[in-house]
C-alpha cells in the first residue's frame, strides 16, 4: 500500500465528480479514490454535515469526514448561483462519472439531472444514490441509515434477541449501499469501455438493503408465499458469544467432523451418533438444543483451554474483541492495516488501508481529507480559469476556498 496522493491503482485515469454527502456516497468514492480514481468532491457552502460530528467537528474536520473523504480534491460551489453551476458543468465535461445523493426532484430543480448533464457529456456515467427507487411510492421520502434500518428489517431482527427492535450499532446500511454504489459504477465503467456508451445508474438504499438482508432471511419463503422467512440459526437467542469460566469466546463447530471432535473433547462421544446432531440437516432442525448444550460445555472451562484445544482440532474459535482491542490485534498490525498520516491541519491522524491487494496496481492511501474549499482554486486553474475569473467567482460567492 502506497501513501502517495498521485493515483496509481487499477482505476488510474478514471475521473469522478462527487456530489455525495454523509457516508452513503463518500465511502464509495473514497474506495474508488483509494483504487486510483481522481475524485473531486463538491460541497455546498454549508459543507458536508459529517464534517461537524465528533472531535474537531467545530473546525469542520471531524473523524468521519477524515475517514471517508481522503484522497479527494475538495471544492465549494454554491449551485444556486448560475456561475457555480457553470463550473460544475465544466467539471462534468471532463468527467467519467458523476455521483450524487440528492433526491431526483431536487437534482432536476438544480438542472443537474441525467438529461441535463448528458447534454454536456453524452458518455457520462451518472450515478444517483437515493433512498428509494424513483418509480416507487417512497421516492420523495428522505432516507438516512436509521430510517432504512427500520424499513428494511434490520432493526426488527434484534427483536428476536432482545425483545424489541434495536438499531445495529453501526451505520451499516450506509456502508452496504456504498459498496453497491461502488460495484455499480465499476460495472458501468466496464460497459462504457467496451461500447463508449454512458448511462444513468440508480442505487436505492431501501431496495439494496432489503436485498442484502434477504440473502439468508428469505429462508423458506423462497418456496412459497405461505412459508416463513428467516434463517433460524442466526435468529436464535443462543447464537451469541459463549461465556467461559473467565471471559467470552466465539465458538462455531460447523461441519460433521468439527462436531464429532467437539463431542469427544467434552467427553460426550455418544452425541456423535445422536440423530439430532449427526448431520448438518439434523443440526439445522435442532439449533436451540444444540446451542444450549454448546453454551453449557463452554462454560465449564477457561478461555485459554478452548482457544488452544479447539485450534488444535481446527474448530473455529476466536476471542471477543472490543473496539480498543482492534488496535492491538497481532494480525492487523502484522499486515500493516493501520497507518499514520500527516494532516496539514490536524497533525498525525490514524487511517486504515484498503483491505484488498493488487499485485500489479496496488491501492493507495490518498492525501488526507481537506478543509472546505481546500482545492477550489487548484481545480479551477486545472479547468483553465485565469486569476481574474477565479477572483470574480470568489467575490460573488459562487465558489469558496479554505480560510
mmCIF file of C-alpha atoms in Angstrom:
data_model
loop_
_atom_site.group_PDB
_atom_site.id
_atom_site.type_symbol
_atom_site.label_atom_id
_atom_site.label_comp_id
_atom_site.label_asym_id
_atom_site.label_seq_id
_atom_site.Cartn_x
_atom_site.Cartn_y
_atom_site.Cartn_z
ATOM 1 C CA UNK A 1 0.000 0.000 0.000
ATOM 2 C CA UNK A 2 1.468 3.301 -1.032
ATOM 3 C CA UNK A 3 0.749 6.637 0.634
ATOM 4 C CA UNK A 4 1.164 8.874 -2.364
ATOM 5 C CA UNK A 5 -1.580 11.316 -3.319
ATOM 6 C CA UNK A 6 -0.935 10.537 -7.009
ATOM 7 C CA UNK A 7 -3.366 7.989 -8.488
ATOM 8 C CA UNK A 8 -1.546 4.699 -9.046
ATOM 9 C CA UNK A 9 -4.172 1.978 -8.555
ATOM 10 C CA UNK A 10 -6.218 -0.030 -11.057
ATOM 11 C CA UNK A 11 -8.598 2.906 -11.624
ATOM 12 C CA UNK A 12 -5.901 5.387 -12.583
ATOM 13 C CA UNK A 13 -7.345 7.834 -15.100
ATOM 14 C CA UNK A 14 -10.986 7.488 -14.000
ATOM 15 C CA UNK A 15 -12.328 10.979 -13.241
ATOM 16 C CA UNK A 16 -15.202 11.317 -10.771
ATOM 17 C CA UNK A 17 -17.200 14.377 -9.742
ATOM 18 C CA UNK A 18 -18.585 13.585 -6.304
ATOM 19 C CA UNK A 19 -21.640 15.481 -5.058
ATOM 20 C CA UNK A 20 -22.425 12.945 -2.319
ATOM 21 C CA UNK A 21 -22.551 13.585 1.419
ATOM 22 C CA UNK A 22 -22.723 11.928 4.851
ATOM 23 C CA UNK A 23 -21.483 8.284 4.469
ATOM 24 C CA UNK A 24 -23.552 6.719 1.666
ATOM 25 C CA UNK A 25 -21.650 8.066 -1.309
ATOM 26 C CA UNK A 26 -18.480 9.462 0.262
ATOM 27 C CA UNK A 27 -17.414 5.996 1.443
ATOM 28 C CA UNK A 28 -17.922 4.686 -2.091
ATOM 29 C CA UNK A 29 -15.963 7.467 -3.756
ATOM 30 C CA UNK A 30 -13.167 7.099 -1.206
ATOM 31 C CA UNK A 31 -12.861 3.423 -2.127
ATOM 32 C CA UNK A 32 -12.670 4.434 -5.772
ATOM 33 C CA UNK A 33 -10.072 7.071 -4.894
ATOM 34 C CA UNK A 34 -8.008 4.519 -2.959
ATOM 35 C CA UNK A 35 -8.100 2.384 -6.102
ATOM 36 C CA UNK A 36 -6.622 5.241 -8.119
ATOM 37 C CA UNK A 37 -9.552 7.311 -9.380
ATOM 38 C CA UNK A 38 -9.248 11.100 -9.471
ATOM 39 C CA UNK A 39 -12.148 12.328 -7.304
ATOM 40 C CA UNK A 40 -13.308 15.931 -6.946
ATOM 41 C CA UNK A 41 -15.688 16.334 -4.005
ATOM 42 C CA UNK A 42 -18.141 19.201 -4.476
ATOM 43 C CA UNK A 43 -19.671 20.706 -1.326
ATOM 44 C CA UNK A 44 -22.246 23.404 -0.753
ATOM 45 C CA UNK A 45 -21.207 26.433 1.332
ATOM 46 C CA UNK A 46 -22.812 24.723 4.351
ATOM 47 C CA UNK A 47 -20.431 21.767 3.972
ATOM 48 C CA UNK A 48 -20.989 18.046 4.338
ATOM 49 C CA UNK A 49 -22.728 17.529 7.693
ATOM 50 C CA UNK A 50 -20.299 14.777 8.704
ATOM 51 C CA UNK A 51 -17.542 17.379 8.911
ATOM 52 C CA UNK A 52 -19.132 18.612 12.116
ATOM 53 C CA UNK A 53 -19.531 15.332 14.018
ATOM 54 C CA UNK A 54 -17.050 14.256 16.696
ATOM 55 C CA UNK A 55 -13.737 15.685 17.827
ATOM 56 C CA UNK A 56 -12.661 18.744 15.800
ATOM 57 C CA UNK A 57 -16.167 18.937 14.356
ATOM 58 C CA UNK A 58 -16.189 22.570 15.409
ATOM 59 C CA UNK A 59 -13.439 23.067 12.817
ATOM 60 C CA UNK A 60 -15.256 21.048 10.169
ATOM 61 C CA UNK A 61 -12.672 18.282 10.459
ATOM 62 C CA UNK A 62 -14.478 15.542 12.393
ATOM 63 C CA UNK A 63 -13.227 11.944 12.271
ATOM 64 C CA UNK A 64 -15.934 10.541 9.977
ATOM 65 C CA UNK A 65 -15.128 13.223 7.395
ATOM 66 C CA UNK A 66 -11.461 12.281 7.632
ATOM 67 C CA UNK A 67 -12.322 8.597 7.327
ATOM 68 C CA UNK A 68 -14.448 8.791 4.155
ATOM 69 C CA UNK A 69 -13.030 11.716 2.182
ATOM 70 C CA UNK A 70 -9.306 11.130 1.918
ATOM 71 C CA UNK A 71 -7.666 11.215 -1.473
ATOM 72 C CA UNK A 72 -10.182 13.697 -2.890
ATOM 73 C CA UNK A 73 -9.839 17.257 -4.069
ATOM 74 C CA UNK A 74 -12.385 19.328 -2.172
ATOM 75 C CA UNK A 75 -14.117 22.342 -3.699
ATOM 76 C CA UNK A 76 -17.027 24.514 -2.558
ATOM 77 C CA UNK A 77 -19.721 25.626 -5.032
ATOM 78 C CA UNK A 78 -22.989 27.433 -4.390
ATOM 79 C CA UNK A 79 -25.006 25.668 -7.082
ATOM 80 C CA UNK A 80 -27.896 28.084 -6.660
ATOM 81 C CA UNK A 81 -25.715 30.628 -8.462
ATOM 82 C CA UNK A 82 -25.506 30.326 -12.257
ATOM 83 C CA UNK A 83 -21.734 30.833 -12.348
ATOM 84 C CA UNK A 84 -21.211 27.976 -9.870
ATOM 85 C CA UNK A 85 -23.424 25.719 -11.948
ATOM 86 C CA UNK A 86 -21.296 26.631 -14.964
ATOM 87 C CA UNK A 87 -18.211 25.492 -13.043
ATOM 88 C CA UNK A 88 -19.887 22.160 -12.298
ATOM 89 C CA UNK A 89 -20.765 21.797 -15.976
ATOM 90 C CA UNK A 90 -17.134 22.394 -16.887
ATOM 91 C CA UNK A 91 -16.129 19.642 -14.471
ATOM 92 C CA UNK A 92 -18.711 17.322 -15.999
ATOM 93 C CA UNK A 93 -17.297 17.861 -19.490
ATOM 94 C CA UNK A 94 -14.035 16.275 -18.347
ATOM 95 C CA UNK A 95 -15.531 13.632 -16.033
ATOM 96 C CA UNK A 96 -16.184 9.944 -16.493
ATOM 97 C CA UNK A 97 -18.549 9.642 -13.525
ATOM 98 C CA UNK A 98 -20.907 11.970 -11.690
ATOM 99 C CA UNK A 99 -22.204 10.684 -8.338
ATOM 100 C CA UNK A 100 -24.723 12.433 -6.112
ATOM 101 C CA UNK A 101 -27.042 11.725 -3.166
ATOM 102 C CA UNK A 102 -29.744 14.299 -3.866
ATOM 103 C CA UNK A 103 -33.325 13.178 -4.420
ATOM 104 C CA UNK A 104 -34.086 13.172 -8.172
ATOM 105 C CA UNK A 105 -36.568 16.065 -7.940
ATOM 106 C CA UNK A 106 -34.004 18.259 -6.173
ATOM 107 C CA UNK A 107 -31.353 17.411 -8.772
ATOM 108 C CA UNK A 108 -33.798 18.295 -11.542
ATOM 109 C CA UNK A 109 -34.529 21.687 -9.950
ATOM 110 C CA UNK A 110 -30.814 22.472 -9.946
ATOM 111 C CA UNK A 111 -30.585 21.323 -13.576
ATOM 112 C CA UNK A 112 -28.165 18.527 -12.739
ATOM 113 C CA UNK A 113 -30.448 15.615 -13.610
ATOM 114 C CA UNK A 114 -29.244 12.954 -16.021
ATOM 115 C CA UNK A 115 -30.844 14.547 -19.067
ATOM 116 C CA UNK A 116 -29.239 17.909 -18.203
ATOM 117 C CA UNK A 117 -25.731 16.514 -17.815
ATOM 118 C CA UNK A 118 -25.959 14.046 -20.697
ATOM 119 C CA UNK A 119 -26.349 17.072 -22.971
ATOM 120 C CA UNK A 120 -22.921 18.214 -21.771
ATOM 121 C CA UNK A 121 -21.200 14.825 -21.721
ATOM 122 C CA UNK A 122 -23.036 12.052 -23.630
ATOM 123 C CA UNK A 123 -20.697 9.324 -22.356
ATOM 124 C CA UNK A 124 -21.138 10.308 -18.699
ATOM 125 C CA UNK A 125 -21.855 7.640 -16.083
ATOM 126 C CA UNK A 126 -24.493 9.283 -13.899
ATOM 127 C CA UNK A 127 -24.777 7.548 -10.512
ATOM 128 C CA UNK A 128 -27.723 8.616 -8.376
ATOM 129 C CA UNK A 129 -27.569 7.284 -4.807
ATOM 130 C CA UNK A 130 -31.107 7.619 -3.460
ATOM 131 C CA UNK A 131 -33.165 6.484 -0.501
ATOM 132 C CA UNK A 132 -35.725 4.717 -2.670
ATOM 133 C CA UNK A 133 -36.211 3.796 -6.314
ATOM 134 C CA UNK A 134 -37.630 6.735 -8.235
ATOM 135 C CA UNK A 135 -40.645 4.854 -9.598
ATOM 136 C CA UNK A 136 -41.990 3.759 -6.203
ATOM 137 C CA UNK A 137 -44.334 5.485 -3.715
ATOM 138 C CA UNK A 138 -41.489 6.197 -1.269
ATOM 139 C CA UNK A 139 -39.422 8.052 -3.881
ATOM 140 C CA UNK A 140 -39.794 11.513 -2.342
ATOM 141 C CA UNK A 141 -39.112 10.440 1.244
ATOM 142 C CA UNK A 142 -35.864 11.412 2.971
ATOM 143 C CA UNK A 143 -33.682 8.477 3.989
ATOM 144 C CA UNK A 144 -30.837 8.015 6.422
ATOM 145 C CA UNK A 145 -29.306 4.901 7.923
ATOM 146 C CA UNK A 146 -31.695 4.795 10.909
ATOM 147 C CA UNK A 147 -34.728 5.092 8.646
ATOM 148 C CA UNK A 148 -33.532 2.354 6.322
ATOM 149 C CA UNK A 149 -32.582 0.067 9.228
ATOM 150 C CA UNK A 150 -36.204 0.309 10.329
ATOM 151 C CA UNK A 151 -37.878 -0.132 6.949
ATOM 152 C CA UNK A 152 -35.560 -2.850 5.644
ATOM 153 C CA UNK A 153 -35.965 -5.236 8.572
ATOM 154 C CA UNK A 154 -32.529 -4.748 10.143
ATOM 155 C CA UNK A 155 -33.880 -3.188 13.344
ATOM 156 C CA UNK A 156 -36.644 -5.775 13.765
ATOM 157 C CA UNK A 157 -34.153 -8.652 13.631
ATOM 158 C CA UNK A 158 -32.918 -7.587 17.052
ATOM 159 C CA UNK A 159 -36.411 -8.078 18.490
ATOM 160 C CA UNK A 160 -35.779 -11.813 18.165
ATOM 161 C CA UNK A 161 -32.817 -11.392 20.517
ATOM 162 C CA UNK A 162 -33.680 -8.618 22.979
ATOM 163 C CA UNK A 163 -37.454 -8.398 22.751
ATOM 164 C CA UNK A 164 -37.698 -5.071 20.950
ATOM 165 C CA UNK A 165 -36.413 -3.518 17.717
ATOM 166 C CA UNK A 166 -32.898 -2.115 18.009
ATOM 167 C CA UNK A 167 -30.605 -0.423 15.541
ATOM 168 C CA UNK A 168 -27.403 -2.208 14.649
ATOM 169 C CA UNK A 169 -24.722 -0.038 16.356
ATOM 170 C CA UNK A 170 -23.136 0.750 13.036
ATOM 171 C CA UNK A 171 -24.192 2.833 10.032
ATOM 172 C CA UNK A 172 -24.404 -0.495 8.276
ATOM 173 C CA UNK A 173 -26.918 0.389 5.579
ATOM 174 C CA UNK A 174 -24.965 3.473 4.538
ATOM 175 C CA UNK A 175 -21.884 1.314 4.096
ATOM 176 C CA UNK A 176 -23.619 -1.641 2.440
ATOM 177 C CA UNK A 177 -25.177 0.707 -0.081
ATOM 178 C CA UNK A 178 -21.849 2.448 -0.643
ATOM 179 C CA UNK A 179 -20.452 -0.901 -1.727
ATOM 180 C CA UNK A 180 -23.427 -1.387 -4.066
ATOM 181 C CA UNK A 181 -22.760 2.076 -5.495
ATOM 182 C CA UNK A 182 -19.095 1.192 -5.958
ATOM 183 C CA UNK A 183 -19.644 -2.004 -7.898
ATOM 184 C CA UNK A 184 -22.405 -0.367 -9.955
ATOM 185 C CA UNK A 185 -20.072 2.423 -11.054
ATOM 186 C CA UNK A 186 -17.386 -0.108 -11.929
ATOM 187 C CA UNK A 187 -19.860 -2.192 -13.950
ATOM 188 C CA UNK A 188 -20.980 0.890 -15.887
ATOM 189 C CA UNK A 189 -17.351 1.884 -16.462
ATOM 190 C CA UNK A 190 -16.634 -1.565 -17.903
ATOM 191 C CA UNK A 191 -19.642 -1.255 -20.218
ATOM 192 C CA UNK A 192 -18.539 2.180 -21.357
ATOM 193 C CA UNK A 193 -15.016 0.972 -22.008
ATOM 194 C CA UNK A 194 -16.443 -1.776 -24.224
ATOM 195 C CA UNK A 195 -19.076 0.318 -26.039
ATOM 196 C CA UNK A 196 -18.389 4.008 -25.409
ATOM 197 C CA UNK A 197 -21.897 4.346 -24.005
ATOM 198 C CA UNK A 198 -22.655 6.256 -20.818
ATOM 199 C CA UNK A 199 -25.745 5.625 -18.722
ATOM 200 C CA UNK A 200 -27.707 6.526 -15.615
ATOM 201 C CA UNK A 201 -27.426 4.310 -12.532
ATOM 202 C CA UNK A 202 -29.970 4.319 -9.723
ATOM 203 C CA UNK A 203 -28.744 2.903 -6.398
ATOM 204 C CA UNK A 204 -31.587 2.989 -3.838
ATOM 205 C CA UNK A 205 -30.774 2.350 -0.164
ATOM 206 C CA UNK A 206 -34.048 0.624 0.690
ATOM 207 C CA UNK A 207 -34.017 -1.973 -2.065
ATOM 208 C CA UNK A 208 -30.257 -2.544 -1.771
ATOM 209 C CA UNK A 209 -30.553 -3.121 1.980
ATOM 210 C CA UNK A 210 -33.512 -5.486 1.648
ATOM 211 C CA UNK A 211 -31.681 -7.496 -0.997
ATOM 212 C CA UNK A 212 -28.655 -7.755 1.294
ATOM 213 C CA UNK A 213 -30.778 -8.789 4.293
ATOM 214 C CA UNK A 214 -32.713 -11.455 2.418
ATOM 215 C CA UNK A 215 -29.674 -13.380 1.191
ATOM 216 C CA UNK A 216 -30.249 -15.716 4.149
ATOM 217 C CA UNK A 217 -33.511 -14.389 5.592
ATOM 218 C CA UNK A 218 -35.632 -15.029 2.510
ATOM 219 C CA UNK A 219 -35.473 -18.504 4.024
ATOM 220 C CA UNK A 220 -38.312 -20.895 3.299
ATOM 221 C CA UNK A 221 -40.348 -18.086 1.726
ATOM 222 C CA UNK A 222 -38.203 -18.973 -1.283
ATOM 223 C CA UNK A 223 -40.572 -21.886 -1.864
ATOM 224 C CA UNK A 224 -43.954 -20.213 -1.463
ATOM 225 C CA UNK A 225 -45.878 -17.285 -0.025
ATOM 226 C CA UNK A 226 -47.214 -19.338 2.892
ATOM 227 C CA UNK A 227 -43.715 -20.301 4.062
ATOM 228 C CA UNK A 228 -41.981 -18.237 6.776
ATOM 229 C CA UNK A 229 -38.964 -16.039 6.045
ATOM 230 C CA UNK A 230 -35.923 -16.038 8.307
ATOM 231 C CA UNK A 231 -32.773 -18.087 8.898
ATOM 232 C CA UNK A 232 -33.302 -19.922 12.185
ATOM 233 C CA UNK A 233 -29.655 -20.301 13.169
ATOM 234 C CA UNK A 234 -28.901 -16.594 13.227
ATOM 235 C CA UNK A 235 -32.243 -15.680 14.812
ATOM 236 C CA UNK A 236 -31.655 -17.949 17.791
ATOM 237 C CA UNK A 237 -31.106 -16.142 21.097
ATOM 238 C CA UNK A 238 -28.466 -18.782 21.807
ATOM 239 C CA UNK A 239 -26.342 -17.739 18.832
ATOM 240 C CA UNK A 240 -24.039 -15.451 20.755
ATOM 241 C CA UNK A 241 -20.548 -15.325 22.224
ATOM 242 C CA UNK A 242 -20.328 -18.049 24.848
ATOM 243 C CA UNK A 243 -19.336 -17.395 28.438
ATOM 244 C CA UNK A 244 -16.314 -19.356 29.626
ATOM 245 C CA UNK A 245 -15.083 -19.606 33.192
ATOM 246 C CA UNK A 246 -13.212 -16.324 32.783
ATOM 247 C CA UNK A 247 -14.468 -14.497 29.687
ATOM 248 C CA UNK A 248 -16.294 -14.878 26.382
ATOM 249 C CA UNK A 249 -15.445 -16.669 23.147
ATOM 250 C CA UNK A 250 -16.962 -17.124 19.717
ATOM 251 C CA UNK A 251 -17.103 -20.875 19.066
ATOM 252 C CA UNK A 252 -18.550 -22.422 15.917
ATOM 253 C CA UNK A 253 -18.147 -26.128 15.245
ATOM 254 C CA UNK A 254 -19.570 -26.208 11.751
ATOM 255 C CA UNK A 255 -19.313 -29.406 9.739
ATOM 256 C CA UNK A 256 -19.679 -33.029 10.824
ATOM 257 C CA UNK A 257 -16.015 -33.558 11.744
ATOM 258 C CA UNK A 258 -15.965 -30.336 13.827
ATOM 259 C CA UNK A 259 -18.914 -31.523 15.876
ATOM 260 C CA UNK A 260 -17.575 -35.051 16.275
ATOM 261 C CA UNK A 261 -14.252 -33.685 17.519
ATOM 262 C CA UNK A 262 -16.032 -31.270 19.856
ATOM 263 C CA UNK A 263 -18.177 -34.003 21.382
ATOM 264 C CA UNK A 264 -15.032 -36.047 22.009
ATOM 265 C CA UNK A 265 -13.289 -33.048 23.629
ATOM 266 C CA UNK A 266 -16.187 -32.673 26.098
ATOM 267 C CA UNK A 267 -16.271 -36.432 26.758
ATOM 268 C CA UNK A 268 -19.638 -36.944 25.097
ATOM 269 C CA UNK A 269 -18.850 -39.246 22.158
ATOM 270 C CA UNK A 270 -22.371 -40.625 22.467
ATOM 271 C CA UNK A 271 -23.674 -37.403 20.916
ATOM 272 C CA UNK A 272 -21.828 -38.106 17.660
ATOM 273 C CA UNK A 273 -24.456 -40.693 16.695
ATOM 274 C CA UNK A 274 -27.376 -38.799 18.222
ATOM 275 C CA UNK A 275 -29.953 -38.440 15.453
ATOM 276 C CA UNK A 276 -30.478 -34.780 16.369
ATOM 277 C CA UNK A 277 -26.851 -33.874 15.659
ATOM 278 C CA UNK A 278 -25.473 -36.461 13.232
ATOM 279 C CA UNK A 279 -25.843 -34.368 10.057
ATOM 280 C CA UNK A 280 -25.997 -30.742 9.057
ATOM 281 C CA UNK A 281 -29.685 -31.034 8.207
ATOM 282 C CA UNK A 282 -30.432 -32.589 11.594
ATOM 283 C CA UNK A 283 -28.496 -29.935 13.451
ATOM 284 C CA UNK A 284 -30.322 -27.227 11.485
ATOM 285 C CA UNK A 285 -33.606 -28.551 12.872
ATOM 286 C CA UNK A 286 -32.281 -28.579 16.431
ATOM 287 C CA UNK A 287 -30.318 -25.341 16.794
ATOM 288 C CA UNK A 288 -31.909 -24.378 20.113
ATOM 289 C CA UNK A 289 -30.969 -27.643 21.821
ATOM 290 C CA UNK A 290 -27.554 -27.788 20.200
ATOM 291 C CA UNK A 291 -26.537 -24.219 21.001
ATOM 292 C CA UNK A 292 -27.805 -24.552 24.569
ATOM 293 C CA UNK A 293 -25.589 -27.624 25.063
ATOM 294 C CA UNK A 294 -22.658 -25.850 23.406
ATOM 295 C CA UNK A 295 -23.038 -22.913 25.785
ATOM 296 C CA UNK A 296 -23.122 -25.226 28.799
ATOM 297 C CA UNK A 297 -19.995 -27.075 27.697
ATOM 298 C CA UNK A 298 -18.035 -23.887 27.012
ATOM 299 C CA UNK A 299 -18.903 -22.513 30.456
ATOM 300 C CA UNK A 300 -17.081 -25.414 32.141
ATOM 301 C CA UNK A 301 -13.545 -24.410 31.097
ATOM 302 C CA UNK A 302 -11.425 -21.242 30.928
ATOM 303 C CA UNK A 303 -10.893 -19.361 27.660
ATOM 304 C CA UNK A 304 -7.260 -20.442 27.308
ATOM 305 C CA UNK A 305 -8.254 -24.113 27.269
ATOM 306 C CA UNK A 306 -10.769 -23.599 24.498
ATOM 307 C CA UNK A 307 -8.523 -21.360 22.406
ATOM 308 C CA UNK A 308 -5.743 -23.944 22.464
ATOM 309 C CA UNK A 309 -7.767 -27.148 22.258
ATOM 310 C CA UNK A 310 -10.245 -26.088 19.608
ATOM 311 C CA UNK A 311 -7.474 -24.622 17.457
ATOM 312 C CA UNK A 312 -5.645 -27.964 17.624
ATOM 313 C CA UNK A 313 -8.726 -29.617 16.119
ATOM 314 C CA UNK A 314 -9.307 -26.836 13.556
ATOM 315 C CA UNK A 315 -12.622 -25.900 15.158
ATOM 316 C CA UNK A 316 -13.353 -22.201 14.575
ATOM 317 C CA UNK A 317 -12.812 -20.174 17.756
ATOM 318 C CA UNK A 318 -11.953 -16.531 18.446
ATOM 319 C CA UNK A 319 -11.738 -14.026 21.240
ATOM 320 C CA UNK A 320 -14.410 -11.365 21.567
ATOM 321 C CA UNK A 321 -12.562 -8.150 20.812
ATOM 322 C CA UNK A 322 -13.728 -4.686 21.784
ATOM 323 C CA UNK A 323 -13.031 -1.658 19.601
ATOM 324 C CA UNK A 324 -9.913 -0.878 21.645
ATOM 325 C CA UNK A 325 -8.598 -4.407 21.087
ATOM 326 C CA UNK A 326 -8.529 -3.939 17.322
ATOM 327 C CA UNK A 327 -5.617 -1.531 17.531
ATOM 328 C CA UNK A 328 -3.515 -4.153 19.338
ATOM 329 C CA UNK A 329 -4.580 -7.100 17.197
ATOM 330 C CA UNK A 330 -1.484 -9.013 16.139
ATOM 331 C CA UNK A 331 -2.816 -9.893 12.695
ATOM 332 C CA UNK A 332 -3.953 -6.374 11.803
ATOM 333 C CA UNK A 333 -0.614 -4.987 12.910
ATOM 334 C CA UNK A 334 1.346 -7.671 11.064
ATOM 335 C CA UNK A 335 -0.361 -6.782 7.774
ATOM 336 C CA UNK A 336 0.073 -3.020 8.413
ATOM 337 C CA UNK A 337 -3.660 -2.393 8.412
ATOM 338 C CA UNK A 338 -3.305 0.850 10.370
ATOM 339 C CA UNK A 339 -1.140 3.740 9.280
ATOM 340 C CA UNK A 340 -0.394 7.253 10.462
ATOM 341 C CA UNK A 341 -0.917 10.107 8.022
ATOM 342 C CA UNK A 342 0.378 13.653 8.394
ATOM 343 C CA UNK A 343 -2.551 16.057 8.130
ATOM 344 C CA UNK A 344 -1.701 19.721 7.468
ATOM 345 C CA UNK A 345 -4.343 20.918 9.958
ATOM 346 C CA UNK A 346 -4.742 18.071 12.443
ATOM 347 C CA UNK A 347 -1.195 16.716 12.747
ATOM 348 C CA UNK A 348 -0.760 12.937 12.755
ATOM 349 C CA UNK A 349 -4.020 11.045 12.275
ATOM 350 C CA UNK A 350 -4.721 7.320 12.158
ATOM 351 C CA UNK A 351 -6.090 5.749 8.985
ATOM 352 C CA UNK A 352 -6.965 2.272 7.772
ATOM 353 C CA UNK A 353 -5.816 0.951 4.432
ATOM 354 C CA UNK A 354 -7.941 -0.817 1.859
ATOM 355 C CA UNK A 355 -8.245 -4.493 2.780
ATOM 356 C CA UNK A 356 -7.733 -5.700 -0.793
ATOM 357 C CA UNK A 357 -4.390 -6.062 -2.555
ATOM 358 C CA UNK A 358 -3.416 -5.998 -6.231
ATOM 359 C CA UNK A 359 -0.094 -7.406 -7.384
ATOM 360 C CA UNK A 360 0.297 -5.040 -10.351
ATOM 361 C CA UNK A 361 -1.721 -1.960 -9.374
ATOM 362 C CA UNK A 362 -1.667 -1.527 -5.593
ATOM 363 C CA UNK A 363 -4.211 0.785 -3.964
ATOM 364 C CA UNK A 364 -3.075 3.942 -2.237
ATOM 365 C CA UNK A 365 -3.801 5.874 0.891
ATOM 366 C CA UNK A 366 -4.580 9.234 -0.635
ATOM 367 C CA UNK A 367 -3.874 12.632 0.816
ATOM 368 C CA UNK A 368 -5.875 13.448 3.947
ATOM 369 C CA UNK A 369 -9.359 14.938 3.655
ATOM 370 C CA UNK A 370 -9.152 18.703 3.384
ATOM 371 C CA UNK A 371 -10.937 21.726 4.769
ATOM 372 C CA UNK A 372 -13.949 23.119 2.937
ATOM 373 C CA UNK A 373 -12.793 24.567 -0.356
ATOM 374 C CA UNK A 374 -9.228 23.344 0.179
ATOM 375 C CA UNK A 375 -8.681 22.688 -3.538
ATOM 376 C CA UNK A 376 -11.136 25.133 -5.105
ATOM 377 C CA UNK A 377 -8.538 27.389 -6.710
ATOM 378 C CA UNK A 378 -6.386 24.441 -7.803
ATOM 379 C CA UNK A 379 -9.342 22.769 -9.523
ATOM 380 C CA UNK A 380 -10.427 25.991 -11.233
ATOM 381 C CA UNK A 381 -6.945 26.545 -12.577
ATOM 382 C CA UNK A 382 -6.999 22.960 -13.831
ATOM 383 C CA UNK A 383 -10.091 23.892 -15.825
ATOM 384 C CA UNK A 384 -8.140 26.715 -17.431
ATOM 385 C CA UNK A 385 -9.688 29.595 -15.459
ATOM 386 C CA UNK A 386 -7.407 32.627 -15.160
ATOM 387 C CA UNK A 387 -6.837 34.596 -11.961
ATOM 388 C CA UNK A 388 -9.301 37.312 -12.953
ATOM 389 C CA UNK A 389 -12.146 34.833 -13.493
ATOM 390 C CA UNK A 390 -11.322 32.957 -10.299
ATOM 391 C CA UNK A 391 -11.299 36.222 -8.368
ATOM 392 C CA UNK A 392 -14.702 37.150 -9.731
ATOM 393 C CA UNK A 393 -16.183 33.799 -8.758
ATOM 394 C CA UNK A 394 -14.748 34.106 -5.259
ATOM 395 C CA UNK A 395 -16.004 37.670 -4.874
ATOM 396 C CA UNK A 396 -19.609 36.865 -5.735
ATOM 397 C CA UNK A 397 -19.687 33.710 -3.595
ATOM 398 C CA UNK A 398 -20.176 31.271 -6.466
ATOM 399 C CA UNK A 399 -17.116 29.406 -5.251
ATOM 400 C CA UNK A 400 -15.283 29.420 -1.951
ATOM 401 C CA UNK A 401 -11.816 28.474 -0.823
ATOM 402 C CA UNK A 402 -10.439 27.394 2.528
ATOM 403 C CA UNK A 403 -9.616 30.140 5.013
#
